[in-house]
């Protein structure tokens, strides 16, 4: 009886920890591998499966996922984030715009170093949709600070509609550190969202 009670107590604490980590990560939509359709992705199945092991996070390696809009880049990143949380890791999720705003607020009271240190205490840092909007000096500096602090210490996932060869056009100081230990995955094809929209998926059919 005592053993069962202890096991339930440990299980409850682990679940509470995961809930807390998921709340702190601020993931955008709750997408997991439960809704991921491996066959619909242009990423080779062995690559998908290797990423799902999360072994690369333990080696502080990065992941750059690049390709056209709607080809599953953010879904893959968020599914990996949720899996990492399920395995007890801490995760931070940003867009380049939200990262810039976050560090911009810290600039006001001179706590940028502390803010960057807090971000890089996470095992996995995700910066979504690089290149979707024009970025200025503040965005480039915010990105550099995080990439530099995470270099060879933490794993970073970056998603972008730009080919990695074009990353240096928006983040020249950080690209070498980001890609030095990175797995580069390219997606291709038409937008899955548009395909679902044109086939009437995701909505209740209108009554005649």
Coordinates of C-alpha atoms in Angstrom, one line a residue:
X1 CA 0.0 0.0 0.0
X2 CA 2.8 2.4 0.9
X3 CA 4.6 1.6 -2.4
X4 CA 1.4 2.3 -4.4
X5 CA 0.9 5.6 -2.6
X6 CA 4.5 6.7 -3.2
X7 CA 4.2 5.8 -6.9
X8 CA 1.0 7.8 -7.2
X9 CA 2.6 10.7 -5.4
X10 CA 5.6 10.6 -7.7
X11 CA 3.4 10.3 -10.8
X12 CA 1.3 13.3 -9.6
X13 CA 4.4 15.4 -9.0
X14 CA 5.8 14.5 -12.5
X15 CA 2.5 15.5 -14.1
X16 CA 2.4 18.8 -12.2
X17 CA 5.9 19.5 -13.3
X18 CA 5.1 18.8 -17.0
X19 CA 2.0 21.1 -16.8
X20 CA 4.1 23.8 -15.3
X21 CA 6.8 23.4 -17.9
X22 CA 4.2 23.5 -20.7
X23 CA 2.6 26.7 -19.3
X24 CA 6.0 28.4 -19.0
X25 CA 7.0 27.4 -22.5
X26 CA 4.0 29.3 -24.0
X27 CA 3.6 27.0 -26.9
X28 CA 1.2 28.6 -29.5
X29 CA -1.4 25.9 -30.3
X30 CA -0.9 22.6 -28.5
X31 CA 0.1 20.6 -31.6
X32 CA 1.7 17.3 -30.8
X33 CA 2.8 14.2 -32.7
X34 CA -0.7 12.9 -32.1
X35 CA -1.9 15.2 -34.9
X36 CA 1.2 14.9 -37.0
X37 CA 0.8 12.9 -40.2
X38 CA 4.2 11.5 -41.1
X39 CA 3.1 10.5 -44.6
X40 CA 2.0 14.0 -45.4
X41 CA 5.4 15.6 -44.7
X42 CA 8.0 16.0 -47.3
X43 CA 10.7 15.3 -44.6
X44 CA 12.1 11.8 -45.1
X45 CA 10.6 9.3 -42.6
X46 CA 14.0 8.3 -41.1
X47 CA 14.8 12.0 -40.5
X48 CA 11.4 12.5 -38.7
X49 CA 12.0 9.4 -36.6
X50 CA 15.5 10.4 -35.7
X51 CA 14.4 13.9 -34.6
X52 CA 11.6 12.3 -32.5
X53 CA 14.2 10.5 -30.3
X54 CA 15.4 13.9 -29.0
X55 CA 18.9 12.5 -28.7
X56 CA 20.2 15.6 -30.6
X57 CA 18.9 17.8 -27.7
X58 CA 21.1 15.9 -25.3
X59 CA 24.1 16.8 -27.5
X60 CA 23.2 20.5 -27.6
X61 CA 22.6 20.3 -31.4
X62 CA 20.4 22.7 -33.3
X63 CA 17.6 22.2 -35.9
X64 CA 16.9 24.5 -38.8
X65 CA 13.6 23.7 -40.6
X66 CA 13.1 25.8 -43.8
X67 CA 10.6 25.7 -46.6
X68 CA 7.4 27.2 -48.0
X69 CA 4.6 28.4 -45.7
X70 CA 2.2 25.7 -44.7
X71 CA 4.6 22.7 -45.1
X72 CA 4.5 21.7 -41.4
X73 CA 7.6 23.5 -40.0
X74 CA 5.9 25.0 -37.0
X75 CA 3.8 21.9 -36.4
X76 CA 7.0 19.8 -36.3
X77 CA 8.7 22.3 -33.9
X78 CA 5.8 22.4 -31.5
X79 CA 5.4 18.6 -31.6
X80 CA 9.1 18.3 -30.7
X81 CA 8.7 20.8 -27.9
X82 CA 5.7 19.0 -26.4
X83 CA 7.6 15.7 -26.6
X84 CA 10.6 17.3 -24.9
X85 CA 8.4 18.6 -22.1
X86 CA 6.9 15.1 -21.7
X87 CA 10.4 13.8 -21.2
X88 CA 11.1 16.3 -18.4
X89 CA 12.8 19.1 -20.3
X90 CA 12.3 22.8 -20.2
X91 CA 11.3 24.6 -23.4
X92 CA 11.0 28.3 -24.4
X93 CA 9.0 29.3 -27.5
X94 CA 9.3 32.6 -29.3
X95 CA 8.8 34.2 -32.7
X96 CA 11.5 36.6 -33.7
X97 CA 9.1 39.4 -33.0
X98 CA 8.2 38.2 -29.5
X99 CA 11.9 37.6 -28.7
X100 CA 12.8 41.1 -29.8
X101 CA 10.0 42.5 -27.7
X102 CA 10.9 40.4 -24.7
X103 CA 14.5 41.5 -24.7
X104 CA 13.5 45.1 -25.6
X105 CA 11.5 45.3 -22.3
X106 CA 14.5 44.0 -20.5
X107 CA 16.7 46.7 -22.0
X108 CA 14.6 49.4 -20.3
X109 CA 15.6 48.2 -16.8
X110 CA 19.1 46.9 -17.8
X111 CA 18.2 43.2 -17.2
X112 CA 19.0 41.9 -20.7
X113 CA 21.7 39.6 -19.5
X114 CA 19.4 38.2 -16.8
X115 CA 16.6 37.6 -19.4
X116 CA 19.0 35.8 -21.8
X117 CA 20.3 33.7 -18.9
X118 CA 16.8 32.7 -18.0
X119 CA 15.9 31.7 -21.6
X120 CA 19.1 29.6 -21.9
X121 CA 18.4 27.7 -18.8
X122 CA 15.9 25.8 -20.9
X123 CA 17.0 22.6 -22.7
X124 CA 15.3 23.6 -25.9
X125 CA 14.7 27.1 -27.3
X126 CA 12.5 27.6 -30.3
X127 CA 12.4 30.7 -32.5
X128 CA 9.6 30.3 -35.1
X129 CA 9.0 32.0 -38.5
X130 CA 12.4 33.7 -39.0
X131 CA 12.1 35.8 -42.1
X132 CA 8.3 36.1 -42.3
X133 CA 8.5 39.8 -41.6
X134 CA 11.3 42.3 -42.2
X135 CA 13.7 42.4 -39.2
X136 CA 15.8 45.4 -38.1
X137 CA 18.8 45.9 -35.9
X138 CA 16.9 45.2 -32.6
X139 CA 15.7 41.8 -33.9
X140 CA 19.2 40.9 -35.2
X141 CA 20.7 41.8 -31.8
X142 CA 18.1 39.9 -29.8
X143 CA 18.6 36.8 -32.0
X144 CA 22.4 37.0 -31.7
X145 CA 22.3 37.3 -27.9
X146 CA 20.3 34.1 -27.5
X147 CA 22.2 32.1 -30.1
X148 CA 25.5 33.2 -28.7
X149 CA 24.5 32.3 -25.1
X150 CA 23.1 28.9 -26.2
X151 CA 26.0 28.0 -28.4
X152 CA 27.2 24.5 -27.6
X153 CA 25.2 24.6 -24.4
X154 CA 21.5 24.4 -25.4
X155 CA 19.6 23.2 -28.5
X156 CA 17.8 25.8 -30.6
X157 CA 15.1 25.1 -33.2
X158 CA 14.6 27.8 -35.9
X159 CA 11.9 27.6 -38.5
X160 CA 11.9 29.8 -41.6
X161 CA 10.5 30.3 -45.0
X162 CA 14.0 31.3 -46.1
X163 CA 16.6 28.8 -47.3
X164 CA 19.4 28.5 -44.7
X165 CA 21.8 30.0 -47.3
X166 CA 19.7 33.2 -46.9
X167 CA 19.8 33.4 -43.1
X168 CA 22.9 35.6 -43.1
X169 CA 20.8 38.3 -44.7
X170 CA 18.8 38.8 -41.6
X171 CA 21.1 37.5 -38.8
X172 CA 24.7 37.7 -40.1
X173 CA 26.4 37.7 -36.7
X174 CA 24.6 34.6 -35.5
X175 CA 24.3 32.3 -38.5
X176 CA 27.7 30.6 -38.0
X177 CA 26.9 29.7 -34.3
X178 CA 23.4 28.6 -35.2
X179 CA 24.3 26.3 -38.1
X180 CA 27.7 25.0 -36.8
X181 CA 26.0 22.1 -34.9
X182 CA 22.7 22.1 -36.7
X183 CA 20.6 19.5 -38.5
X184 CA 19.2 21.3 -41.6
X185 CA 15.8 20.0 -42.8
X186 CA 14.1 21.4 -45.9
X187 CA 10.4 21.1 -46.5
X188 CA 8.8 21.4 -49.9
X189 CA 5.4 21.2 -51.6
X190 CA 2.2 23.2 -51.5
X191 CA 0.6 24.5 -48.3
X192 CA -1.1 21.8 -46.3
X193 CA -3.4 24.5 -44.8
X194 CA -4.5 25.6 -48.3
X195 CA -5.0 22.0 -49.4
X196 CA -7.3 21.4 -46.4
X197 CA -9.1 24.6 -47.1
X198 CA -9.8 23.8 -50.7
X199 CA -11.0 20.3 -49.9
X200 CA -13.4 21.6 -47.1
X201 CA -11.5 20.0 -44.2
X202 CA -11.6 21.7 -40.8
X203 CA -15.1 23.2 -41.3
X204 CA -18.6 22.1 -40.9
X205 CA -20.3 22.0 -44.4
X206 CA -22.7 24.8 -45.0
X207 CA -26.4 23.9 -45.2
X208 CA -28.0 24.3 -48.6

